[in-house]
Coordinates of C-alpha atoms and ligand atoms in Angstrom, one line a residue:
X220 CA -38.4 -0.2 26.4
X221 CA -35.6 0.2 29.0
X222 CA -33.0 2.9 29.4
X223 CA -30.3 0.5 28.1
X224 CA -32.2 0.4 24.8
X225 CA -32.5 4.2 24.9
X226 CA -28.7 4.5 25.3
X227 CA -28.1 2.2 22.3
X228 CA -30.7 3.9 20.2
X229 CA -29.2 7.3 21.1
X230 CA -25.6 6.4 20.3
X231 CA -26.8 5.0 16.9
X232 CA -28.8 8.2 16.2
X233 CA -25.8 10.3 17.0
X234 CA -23.9 8.6 14.2
X235 CA -22.3 5.5 15.5
X236 CA -22.1 2.9 12.7
X237 CA -19.4 0.6 14.1
X238 CA -18.9 -0.7 17.6
X239 CA -16.2 -2.9 19.1
X240 CA -16.6 -4.8 22.3
X241 CA -16.6 -7.7 24.7
X242 CA -20.2 -8.4 25.8
X243 CA -21.3 -9.4 29.3
X244 CA -24.6 -9.0 31.0
X245 CA -23.9 -5.4 31.8
X246 CA -23.6 -4.2 28.2
X247 CA -25.6 -6.9 26.3
X248 CA -28.8 -4.9 26.0
X249 CA -27.2 -1.6 25.1
X250 CA -25.0 -3.3 22.5
X251 CA -28.0 -5.2 21.0
X252 CA -29.9 -1.9 20.7
X253 CA -27.0 -0.4 18.8
X254 CA -26.9 -3.3 16.4
X255 CA -30.6 -3.2 15.9
X256 CA -30.3 0.5 14.9
X257 CA -27.8 -0.4 12.2
X258 CA -24.3 -0.3 13.9
X259 CA -22.0 -3.2 13.0
X260 CA -20.6 -5.1 16.0
X261 CA -17.1 -6.6 16.1
X262 CA -16.4 -9.0 19.0
X263 CA -12.9 -8.6 20.4
X264 CA -11.4 -11.1 22.8
X265 CA -10.0 -8.6 25.3
X266 CA -11.4 -5.2 26.3
X267 CA -8.2 -3.3 25.7
X268 CA -8.2 -4.7 22.2
X269 CA -11.8 -3.6 21.7
X270 CA -11.0 -0.1 22.8
X271 CA -7.8 0.0 20.7
X272 CA -9.8 -1.2 17.6
X273 CA -12.3 1.6 18.2
X274 CA -9.4 4.0 18.7
X275 CA -7.8 3.0 15.4
X276 CA -11.1 3.1 13.6
X277 CA -11.6 6.7 14.8
X278 CA -8.1 7.6 13.8
X279 CA -8.7 6.3 10.2
X280 CA -12.3 7.5 9.7
X281 CA -12.2 10.8 11.7
X282 CA -15.5 9.8 13.4
X283 CA -16.1 9.0 17.1
X284 CA -14.9 5.4 17.9
X285 CA -17.2 3.4 20.0
X286 CA -16.4 0.5 22.3
X287 CA -18.6 -1.4 24.8
X288 CA -17.5 -3.3 27.9
X289 CA -18.9 -5.1 30.9
X290 CA -18.6 -3.5 34.4
X291 CA -15.8 -4.3 36.8
X292 CA -13.2 -6.5 35.2
X293 CA -14.5 -5.6 31.8
X294 CA -13.7 -2.0 32.6
X295 CA -10.3 -2.7 34.3
X296 CA -9.3 -4.8 31.3
X297 CA -10.0 -1.8 29.0
X298 CA -7.8 0.7 30.9
X299 CA -4.6 0.4 28.8
X300 CA -6.4 1.0 25.6
X301 CA -8.3 3.8 27.2
X302 CA -5.0 5.4 28.4
X303 CA -3.6 5.3 24.9
X304 CA -6.7 6.8 23.4
X305 CA -6.9 9.5 26.1
X306 CA -3.2 10.5 25.6
X307 CA -3.6 10.4 21.8
X308 CA -6.7 12.7 22.0
X309 CA -8.8 10.2 20.0
X310 CA -12.5 11.0 20.0
X311 CA -13.7 7.8 21.7
X312 CA -16.8 6.7 23.6
X313 CA -16.7 3.6 25.8
X314 CA -20.1 2.4 26.9
X315 CA -19.4 0.7 30.2
X316 CA -21.7 -1.3 32.4
X317 CA -21.4 -0.2 36.0
X318 CA -22.7 -1.5 39.3
X319 CA -25.9 0.2 40.7
X320 CA -25.1 3.0 43.2
X321 CA -26.5 0.9 46.1
X322 CA -24.7 -2.4 45.2
X323 CA -21.9 -1.7 47.6
X324 CA -21.1 -5.4 48.1
X325 CA -21.1 -6.4 44.5
X326 CA -18.1 -8.4 43.3
X327 CA -18.0 -6.2 40.2
X328 CA -17.8 -2.9 42.2
X329 CA -14.8 -0.7 41.5
X330 CA -14.6 3.0 41.2
X331 CA -14.8 3.2 37.4
X332 CA -15.1 6.9 37.2
X333 CA -11.9 7.4 39.3
X334 CA -10.1 4.9 37.1
X335 CA -11.2 6.6 33.9
X336 CA -10.0 9.9 35.3
X337 CA -6.7 8.4 36.5
X338 CA -5.8 7.4 32.9
X339 CA -6.8 10.8 31.4
X340 CA -10.2 9.8 30.1
X341 CA -13.4 11.7 30.9
X342 CA -15.9 9.9 33.1
X343 CA -19.5 10.5 32.2
X344 CA -22.6 8.8 33.6
X345 CA -26.2 8.1 32.6
X346 CA -27.9 9.4 35.8
X347 CA -31.6 8.8 35.5
X348 CA -34.2 7.6 32.9
X349 CA -35.3 11.2 32.4
X350 CA -31.8 12.4 31.6
X351 CA -30.5 9.4 29.7
X352 CA -30.7 10.9 26.2
X353 CA -29.0 14.1 27.3
X354 CA -26.4 12.2 29.3
X355 CA -25.5 10.2 26.2
X356 CA -25.5 13.2 23.9
X357 CA -23.2 15.1 26.3
X358 CA -20.7 12.2 26.4
X359 CA -20.8 11.9 22.7
X360 CA -20.3 15.6 22.2
X361 CA -17.3 15.7 24.5
X362 CA -15.7 12.8 22.7
X363 CA -16.3 14.4 19.3
X364 CA -15.7 18.1 19.9
X365 CA -13.1 18.0 22.7
X366 CA -11.3 15.0 21.1
X367 CA -11.4 13.1 24.4
X368 CA -11.7 9.5 25.4
X369 CA -15.0 9.4 27.3
X370 CA -16.1 6.5 29.5
X371 CA -19.9 6.6 29.8
X372 CA -20.9 4.6 32.9
X373 CA -24.2 2.8 32.7
X374 CA -25.4 1.7 36.2
X375 CA -27.4 -1.5 36.0
X376 CA -30.4 -0.2 37.9
X377 CA -30.7 2.8 35.6
X378 CA -30.2 0.6 32.5
X379 CA -33.1 -1.7 33.7
X380 CA -35.5 1.1 34.3
X381 CA -38.3 1.5 31.8
X382 CA -38.3 4.5 29.5
X383 CA -40.4 6.4 27.1
X384 CA -39.8 4.9 23.6
X385 CA -40.6 8.2 21.8
X386 CA -37.9 10.3 23.4
X387 CA -36.4 12.7 20.8
X388 CA -32.7 12.3 20.1
X389 CA -31.0 15.7 19.3
X390 CA -28.8 15.8 16.2
X391 CA -25.1 15.4 16.7
X392 CA -23.5 18.9 16.8
X393 CA -21.0 19.6 14.0
X394 CA -19.8 23.2 14.5
X395 CA -16.8 24.6 12.5
X396 CA -14.1 24.5 15.2
X397 CA -11.4 26.2 13.2
X398 CA -9.7 29.2 14.9
X399 CA -8.1 32.0 13.0
X400 CA -4.8 33.3 14.2
X401 CA -4.4 36.9 15.3
X402 CA -3.2 39.2 12.4
X403 CA -0.2 40.6 14.3
X404 CA 1.0 37.2 15.2
X405 CA 0.8 36.1 11.6
X406 CA 2.8 39.2 10.6
X407 CA 5.4 38.3 13.2
X408 CA 5.7 34.8 12.0
X409 CA 5.9 36.1 8.4
X410 CA 8.8 38.3 9.5
X411 CA 10.7 35.3 10.8
X412 CA 9.9 33.2 7.8
X413 CA 11.0 36.1 5.4
X414 CA 14.4 36.3 7.1
X415 CA 15.0 32.5 7.0
X416 CA 17.4 31.2 4.3
X417 CA 16.9 27.5 5.0
X418 CA 13.4 26.9 6.6
X419 CA 12.1 23.4 7.5
X420 CA 8.4 22.7 8.1
X421 CA 7.7 19.9 10.5
X422 CA 4.0 18.9 10.4
X423 CA 2.4 16.8 13.1
X424 CA -1.0 15.3 13.7
X425 CA -2.5 18.8 14.2
X426 CA -1.7 19.5 10.6
X427 CA -3.3 16.2 9.6
X428 CA -6.5 16.9 11.5
X429 CA -6.7 20.4 10.1
X430 CA -6.3 19.1 6.5
X431 CA -3.3 21.4 6.2
X432 CA -1.1 19.3 3.8
X433 CA -1.8 21.4 0.7
X434 CA -1.5 24.8 2.5
X435 CA 1.8 23.8 4.0
X436 CA 3.2 22.5 0.7
X437 CA 2.3 25.9 -0.8
X438 CA 4.1 27.7 2.0
X439 CA 7.0 25.3 1.6
X440 CA 7.3 26.1 -2.1
X441 CA 7.2 29.9 -1.5
X442 CA 9.8 29.8 1.3
X443 CA 12.0 27.1 -0.1
X444 CA 11.4 24.8 2.9
X445 CA 12.1 21.1 3.3
X446 CA 9.1 19.2 4.6
X447 CA 9.1 16.7 7.3
X448 CA 6.5 15.2 9.7
X449 CA 6.3 13.8 13.2
X450 CA 5.7 10.1 13.4
X451 CA 1.9 10.8 13.7
X452 CA 2.0 13.0 10.6
X453 CA 3.8 10.3 8.6
X454 CA 2.5 10.2 5.0
X455 CA 1.2 13.8 5.0
X456 CA 3.8 14.9 2.4
X457 CA 4.0 11.5 0.6
X458 CA 5.3 12.0 -3.0
X459 CA 6.0 15.7 -2.5
X460 CA 9.4 17.2 -3.7
X461 CA 11.7 18.1 -0.8
X462 CA 9.9 15.8 1.6
X463 CA 12.2 14.2 4.1
X464 CA 9.8 11.8 5.7
X465 CA 9.7 11.4 9.5
X466 CA 11.7 13.7 11.7
X467 CA 13.2 12.1 14.8
X468 CA 14.8 8.8 15.6
X469 CA 13.5 7.3 12.4
X470 CA 14.9 10.1 10.2
X471 CA 17.5 9.0 7.6
X472 CA 21.0 10.5 7.9
X473 CA 20.3 12.9 5.0
X474 CA 17.0 14.0 6.5
X475 CA 18.6 14.5 9.9
X476 CA 21.5 16.5 8.4
X477 CA 19.1 18.8 6.4
X478 CA 16.9 19.3 9.5
X479 CA 20.0 20.3 11.5
X480 CA 21.0 22.7 8.7
X481 CA 17.7 24.6 9.0
X482 CA 17.8 28.1 10.3
X483 CA 14.1 28.1 11.0
X484 CA 11.8 25.3 12.0
X485 CA 8.1 25.8 11.5
X486 CA 6.3 23.3 13.7
X487 CA 2.9 22.9 12.3
X488 CA 0.5 21.1 14.6
X489 CA 3.6 19.2 15.9
X490 CA 4.5 19.4 19.6
X491 CA 8.2 19.0 18.8
X492 CA 8.5 16.4 21.6
X493 CA 11.7 14.6 22.4
X494 CA 11.0 11.8 19.8
X495 CA 10.4 14.3 16.9
X496 CA 13.5 16.4 17.6
X497 CA 15.7 13.3 18.4
X498 CA 16.1 14.6 22.0
X499 CA 16.7 18.1 20.7
X500 CA 19.5 17.1 18.2
X501 CA 17.5 17.8 15.1
X502 CA 17.0 21.5 15.8
X503 CA 20.2 23.3 15.0
X504 CA 21.7 25.5 17.8
X505 CA 21.0 28.8 16.0
X506 CA 17.6 27.8 14.5
X507 CA 14.5 29.9 15.3
X508 CA 11.4 27.9 16.1
X509 CA 7.9 29.0 15.2
X510 CA 5.1 26.8 16.4
X511 CA 1.5 26.8 15.1
X512 CA -1.2 24.9 17.1
X513 CA -4.9 25.3 17.6
X514 CA -4.3 24.2 21.2
X515 CA -2.6 26.8 23.4
X516 CA -1.5 24.1 25.8
X517 CA 0.7 22.6 23.0
X518 CA 2.7 25.8 22.4
X519 CA 6.2 25.5 23.9
X520 CA 5.1 22.4 25.9
X521 CA 8.2 20.3 25.0
X522 CA 10.8 23.0 24.1
X523 CA 11.1 26.7 24.0
X524 CA 9.9 28.4 20.9
X525 CA 10.6 31.9 19.5
X526 CA 7.0 32.5 18.5
X527 CA 3.8 30.6 19.2
X528 CA 0.8 31.1 16.9
X529 CA -2.5 29.9 18.2
X530 CA -4.7 29.0 15.3
X531 CA -5.9 26.3 12.9
X532 CA -2.9 25.0 11.1
X533 CA -4.4 25.1 7.6
X534 CA -5.8 28.6 8.1
X535 CA -2.6 29.9 9.6
X536 CA -0.5 28.4 6.8
X537 CA -2.7 30.0 4.2
X538 CA -2.5 33.4 5.9
X539 CA 1.3 33.1 6.2
X540 CA 1.5 32.4 2.4
X541 CA -0.8 35.4 1.7
X542 CA 1.3 37.6 4.0
X543 CA 4.6 36.6 2.4
X544 CA 3.1 37.0 -1.2
X545 CA 2.0 40.5 -0.3
X546 CA 5.6 41.3 0.6
X547 CA 6.8 39.8 -2.7
X548 CA 8.7 37.2 -0.8
X549 CA 9.9 34.1 -2.8
X550 CA 13.0 32.2 -1.6
X551 CA 14.9 29.3 -3.1
X552 CA 16.0 28.2 0.3
X553 CA 16.7 24.5 0.4
X554 CA 15.1 23.9 -2.9
X555 CA 18.1 23.5 -5.2
X556 CA 18.9 20.6 -7.5
X557 CA 21.8 19.6 -5.3
X558 CA 19.5 19.2 -2.2
X559 CA 16.9 17.4 -4.4
X560 CA 19.6 14.9 -5.4
X561 CA 20.7 14.5 -1.8
X562 CA 17.1 13.7 -0.7
X563 CA 16.4 11.4 -3.7
X564 CA 19.5 9.4 -2.8
X565 CA 19.2 9.7 0.9
X566 CA 16.2 7.6 2.0
X567 CA 16.5 4.6 4.3
X568 CA 16.1 2.1 1.5
X569 CA 19.2 3.7 -0.3
X570 CA 21.5 3.4 2.7
X571 CA 24.1 0.7 2.3
X572 CA 24.2 -1.9 5.1
X573 CA 25.8 -5.3 5.5
X574 CA 23.0 -7.8 5.4
X575 CA 23.3 -9.8 8.6
X576 CA 21.0 -12.6 7.4
X577 CA 22.4 -16.1 8.3
X578 CA 20.1 -18.3 6.3
X579 CA 18.4 -19.3 9.6
X580 CA 17.5 -15.7 10.4
X581 CA 16.6 -12.8 8.1
X582 CA 18.0 -9.2 8.5
X583 CA 15.0 -7.1 9.7
X584 CA 16.0 -4.3 7.3
X585 CA 16.0 -6.7 4.4
X586 CA 12.6 -8.1 5.5
X587 CA 11.1 -4.6 5.6
X588 CA 12.6 -3.5 2.3
X589 CA 11.2 -6.6 0.6
X590 CA 7.7 -6.0 2.2
X591 CA 7.8 -2.4 0.9
X592 CA 8.6 -3.7 -2.6
X593 CA 5.9 -6.3 -2.6
X594 CA 3.0 -4.3 -1.1
X595 CA 0.7 -2.2 -3.3
X596 CA 1.0 1.5 -2.6
X597 CA -2.5 1.7 -1.2
X598 CA -1.6 0.2 2.1
X599 CA -2.2 0.7 5.8
X600 CA 0.6 0.0 8.3
X601 CA 0.0 -0.6 12.0
X602 CA 3.0 -0.9 14.2
X603 CA 3.2 -2.2 17.8
X604 CA 5.8 -1.0 20.3
X605 CA 9.3 -2.5 20.8
X606 CA 12.8 -2.4 19.4
X607 CA 11.6 -3.7 16.1
X608 CA 9.2 -0.8 15.4
X609 CA 11.8 1.4 13.6
X610 CA 12.3 -1.1 10.8
X611 CA 8.8 -0.9 9.3
X612 CA 8.5 2.8 10.2
X613 CA 11.8 3.6 8.3
X614 CA 11.6 1.2 5.4
X615 CA 7.9 0.8 4.6
X616 CA 6.3 4.0 3.1
X617 CA 2.7 4.9 3.5
X618 CA 0.5 6.8 1.1
X619 CA -1.1 9.2 3.6
X620 CA -1.5 9.6 7.4
X621 CA -4.6 7.3 7.8
X622 CA -2.2 4.7 6.3
X623 CA -0.1 4.8 9.4
X624 CA -1.3 3.6 12.8
X625 CA 1.2 4.3 15.5
X626 CA -0.2 3.6 19.0
X627 CA 2.7 5.1 20.9
X628 CA 1.0 7.7 23.1
X629 CA 1.2 5.4 26.1
X630 CA 4.1 3.3 24.8
X631 CA 2.4 0.1 25.6
X632 CA 3.3 -3.1 23.8
X633 CA 0.5 -5.3 22.7
X634 CA -1.8 -2.7 21.0
X635 CA -0.5 -3.1 17.4
X636 CA -2.7 -6.1 16.4
X637 CA -5.9 -4.5 17.6
X638 CA -5.1 -1.2 16.0
X639 CA -4.5 -3.1 12.7
X640 CA -7.9 -4.8 13.1
X641 CA -9.7 -1.5 13.7
X642 CA -8.0 0.2 10.8
X643 CA -8.6 -2.8 8.5
X644 CA -12.3 -2.7 9.3
X645 CA -12.3 1.0 8.5
X646 CA -10.5 0.7 5.2
X647 CA -11.3 -2.7 3.6
X648 CA -10.1 -1.2 0.3
X649 CA -6.5 -1.3 1.5
X650 CA -4.1 -4.1 2.4
X651 CA -3.4 -3.7 6.1
X652 CA -0.1 -4.8 7.7
X653 CA 0.2 -5.4 11.4
X654 CA 3.9 -5.2 12.2
X655 CA 4.5 -6.7 15.6
X656 CA 7.3 -7.9 17.9
X657 CA 6.9 -11.4 19.3
X658 CA 6.3 -10.0 22.8
X659 CA 3.6 -7.6 21.7
X660 CA 2.0 -10.3 19.5
X661 CA 1.8 -12.8 22.3
X662 CA 0.4 -10.2 24.7
X663 CA -2.5 -9.8 22.2
X664 CA -2.5 -13.4 20.9
X665 CA -6.3 -13.7 21.6
X666 CA -6.9 -11.3 18.8
X667 CA -5.4 -13.7 16.3
X668 CA -8.7 -15.5 16.9
X669 CA -10.6 -12.3 15.9
X670 CA -8.5 -12.0 12.7
X671 CA -9.1 -15.6 11.8
X672 CA -12.8 -15.7 12.8
X673 CA -13.5 -12.6 10.7
X674 CA -11.3 -13.7 7.8
X675 CA -9.8 -10.2 7.6
X676 CA -7.4 -9.7 4.7
X677 CA -4.7 -8.7 7.2
X678 CA -0.9 -9.4 6.9
X679 CA 0.4 -10.0 10.4
X680 CA 4.2 -9.8 10.3
X681 CA 6.0 -10.8 13.5
X682 CA 9.5 -9.5 13.8
X683 CA 10.4 -12.5 16.0
X684 CA 13.7 -12.3 17.9
X685 CA 12.4 -14.6 20.6
X686 CA 13.0 -11.9 23.2
X687 CA 11.9 -8.6 24.6
X688 CA 14.5 -7.1 22.3
X689 CA 14.1 -3.6 23.7
X690 CA 15.1 -4.9 27.1
X691 CA 17.9 -7.0 25.7
X692 CA 19.4 -4.0 24.0
X693 CA 18.7 -1.7 27.0
X694 CA 20.4 -3.9 29.6
X695 CA 22.8 -6.1 27.5
X696 CA 25.4 -3.3 27.0
X697 CA 25.6 -2.9 30.8
X698 CA 26.6 -6.6 31.1
X699 CA 23.3 -7.6 32.8
X700 CA 22.2 -11.2 32.5
X701 CA 19.4 -11.4 30.0
X702 CA 17.7 -14.7 30.7
X703 CA 14.6 -13.0 32.1
X704 CA 13.9 -11.2 28.8
X705 CA 14.7 -14.1 26.4
X706 CA 12.3 -16.9 25.4
X707 CA 12.4 -20.1 23.6
X708 CA 11.4 -19.5 20.0
X709 CA 7.6 -19.4 19.4
X710 CA 5.9 -20.7 16.2
X711 CA 3.7 -17.9 15.0
X712 CA 2.9 -19.6 11.7
X713 CA 1.4 -22.5 13.7
X714 CA -0.5 -20.0 16.0
X715 CA -1.8 -18.3 12.9
X716 CA -3.0 -21.5 11.3
X717 CA -4.7 -22.6 14.6
X718 CA -6.6 -19.3 14.4
X719 CA -7.7 -19.9 10.8
X720 CA -5.1 -17.8 9.0
X721 CA -2.5 -18.9 6.5
X722 CA 0.9 -19.2 8.4
X723 CA 4.4 -18.9 6.9
X724 CA 7.8 -19.0 8.5
X725 CA 10.4 -16.6 7.0
X726 CA 14.1 -17.2 7.5
X727 CA 15.4 -15.8 4.2
X728 CA 14.2 -13.6 1.3
X729 CA 13.0 -16.6 -0.8
X730 CA 10.5 -17.6 1.9
X731 CA 8.7 -14.3 1.2
X732 CA 7.4 -15.7 -2.1
X733 CA 4.4 -17.1 -0.2
X734 CA 3.7 -13.5 1.0
X735 CA 4.0 -12.2 -2.6
X736 CA 1.4 -14.8 -3.7
X737 CA -0.9 -13.9 -0.8
X738 CA -0.7 -10.2 -1.7
X739 CA -2.1 -11.0 -5.2
X740 CA -5.2 -12.9 -3.9
X741 CA -5.6 -11.8 -0.2
X742 CA -8.0 -14.7 0.5
X743 CA -8.0 -14.1 4.2
X744 CA -5.4 -13.3 6.9
X745 CA -1.8 -14.4 6.8
X746 CA 0.6 -14.6 9.7
X747 CA 4.3 -14.3 8.9
X748 CA 6.7 -15.6 11.5
X749 CA 9.8 -13.7 10.5
X750 CA 12.8 -15.1 12.4
X751 CA 14.8 -11.9 12.5
X752 CA 18.5 -11.7 13.2
X753 CA 18.8 -10.3 16.8
X754 CA 22.2 -8.8 16.4
X755 CA 20.9 -6.0 14.2
X756 CA 20.3 -3.2 16.7
X757 CA 18.4 0.0 15.9
X758 CA 20.4 3.2 16.3
X759 CA 17.2 5.1 17.3
X760 CA 16.8 2.9 20.3
X761 CA 20.4 3.2 21.4
X762 CA 20.0 7.0 21.1
X763 CA 16.9 6.9 23.2
X764 CA 18.6 4.9 25.9
X765 CA 21.6 7.4 25.9
X766 CA 19.2 10.4 26.1
X767 CA 17.2 9.0 29.0
Ligands
LIG150 C1 2.3 -3.3 28.4 C2 3.8 -3.1 28.5 N1 4.6 -4.0 29.2 C3 5.9 -3.8 29.2 C4 6.5 -2.8 28.4 C5 8.0 -2.7 28.4 N2 8.5 -3.1 27.1 C6 8.8 -2.2 26.2 S1 9.4 -2.9 24.8 C7 9.3 -4.5 25.4 C8 9.7 -5.7 24.6 C9 8.8 -5.9 23.5 O1 9.2 -7.1 22.9 P1 8.7 -7.5 21.4 O2 7.3 -7.2 21.2 O3 9.2 -8.8 21.1 O4 9.5 -6.4 20.6 P2 11.1 -6.3 20.5 O5 11.5 -5.3 21.4 O6 11.7 -7.6 20.8 O7 11.4 -5.9 19.1 C10 8.8 -4.4 26.7 C11 8.5 -5.6 27.6 C12 5.7 -2.0 27.7 N3 6.2 -1.0 27.0 N4 4.3 -2.1 27.7
LIG151 MG1 11.0 -9.5 20.4

């Protein structure tokens, strides 16, 4: 028995049941040991994809995501995915081979710990055979409890050392990490809520992680609030009355108008960053802002707030409801039949637009609306980065937050396909859609092989404008030549077929009949090459360019 086997055995014993990776000599034994202890292994084709799959798997399941990579280039390849996971505060453990301390002339040698730290991840290390179990347990605990992306370095000489096969593995800690807000602060927040005539609750991922949906809905009912989410909270209030959907650039005109009318914004586990507030425009000039977060660092981080409440979002919402009930408070607020009618008629799919489809190219809005209509409600939507990303976010609803994978913490393109794969593996009961741009799809094209090889029932939809559209729309209005960001058209249906998926080219609505048939049977993956009309430019992107 070697330390490498001890590490694999320990990670399995701590609860890992799924691992994603690219295997080389430096992580072969540890990965085999994990598999022998019951973890399923998924072979990605690129390390960033492996890490992003583990990231998405963690976001969907709530468990620690685990990825495994070779030392040196295996680790440097993983860095973009690691940066996304670190910024997103995903509980993630990357098991990374590393050169032996004395191998100073090794080709593979780079300072992996410094690189991990540089992208916001936590470097940890297995130091000696005697400490291996504790080292692994510490790394796992930091990932799980601190919600950090942890890179556990496994030096080759320590991995190869022999170890005692009977070493005890401590159980994974599972403390209750909820924090209760201070009573005076709850009263102060209740004062502000009691004086509000038109409150809005904007819930973010902190609310999702706290399981605060129900408590916030109750508070919303009592105070007459409209309900909205950040992009990462998307789906939290699905199906609720007075729910506006996503606040920010993707908000419909009616949602944006109502949010601007609010005289109090209760940010619940939402940092109110520039995207969520549409560069500040969605918080009215006279509106008071109350922010609840379990993380003191999040309070007021992106904009000034009138009151910060440090506490678990669900606990705090419940205490606020109790405090307001004790005062006999009950307010109609926004919750009138007139506002209900405005919301019902005001979603993106109800907004009139001139269909820009040409017969050769489909309007991306029409494409998204049709996909929404065809897909069963129990769906999981993963979106890459780029100009196109607003169309699926605005026009395709999701049933709950795990149904929405949005890897935008690092704003990298090329992570969407891997996040769809990780999410699809976590939720085989759902139909998963990977909504990609052509640029992001080609950056991750190797993972089409993973999709085809595994026969995942995944719908890959490429919004193909044959360009880095975000750059076209950024620099085009300034009269810049655009040849360096435009490409000859790529045939994604053929690429999909080459990878073992069904492939279909979509130029008009009728071409989507093949997708409708696929949805019925879902025999394996399908790649949709949607030739989208590039003249349709998203307002959210123009706004972002203006604001920056
Ligand atoms: C890894 C990385 N490289 C470059 C960029 C800059 N960038 C942002 S959007 C974009 C274009 C993406 O093109 P595509 O995937 O086709 O989507 P589109 O904008 O055309 O809808 C680029 C290059 C980035 N965000 N991430
Ligand atoms: Mg494009």
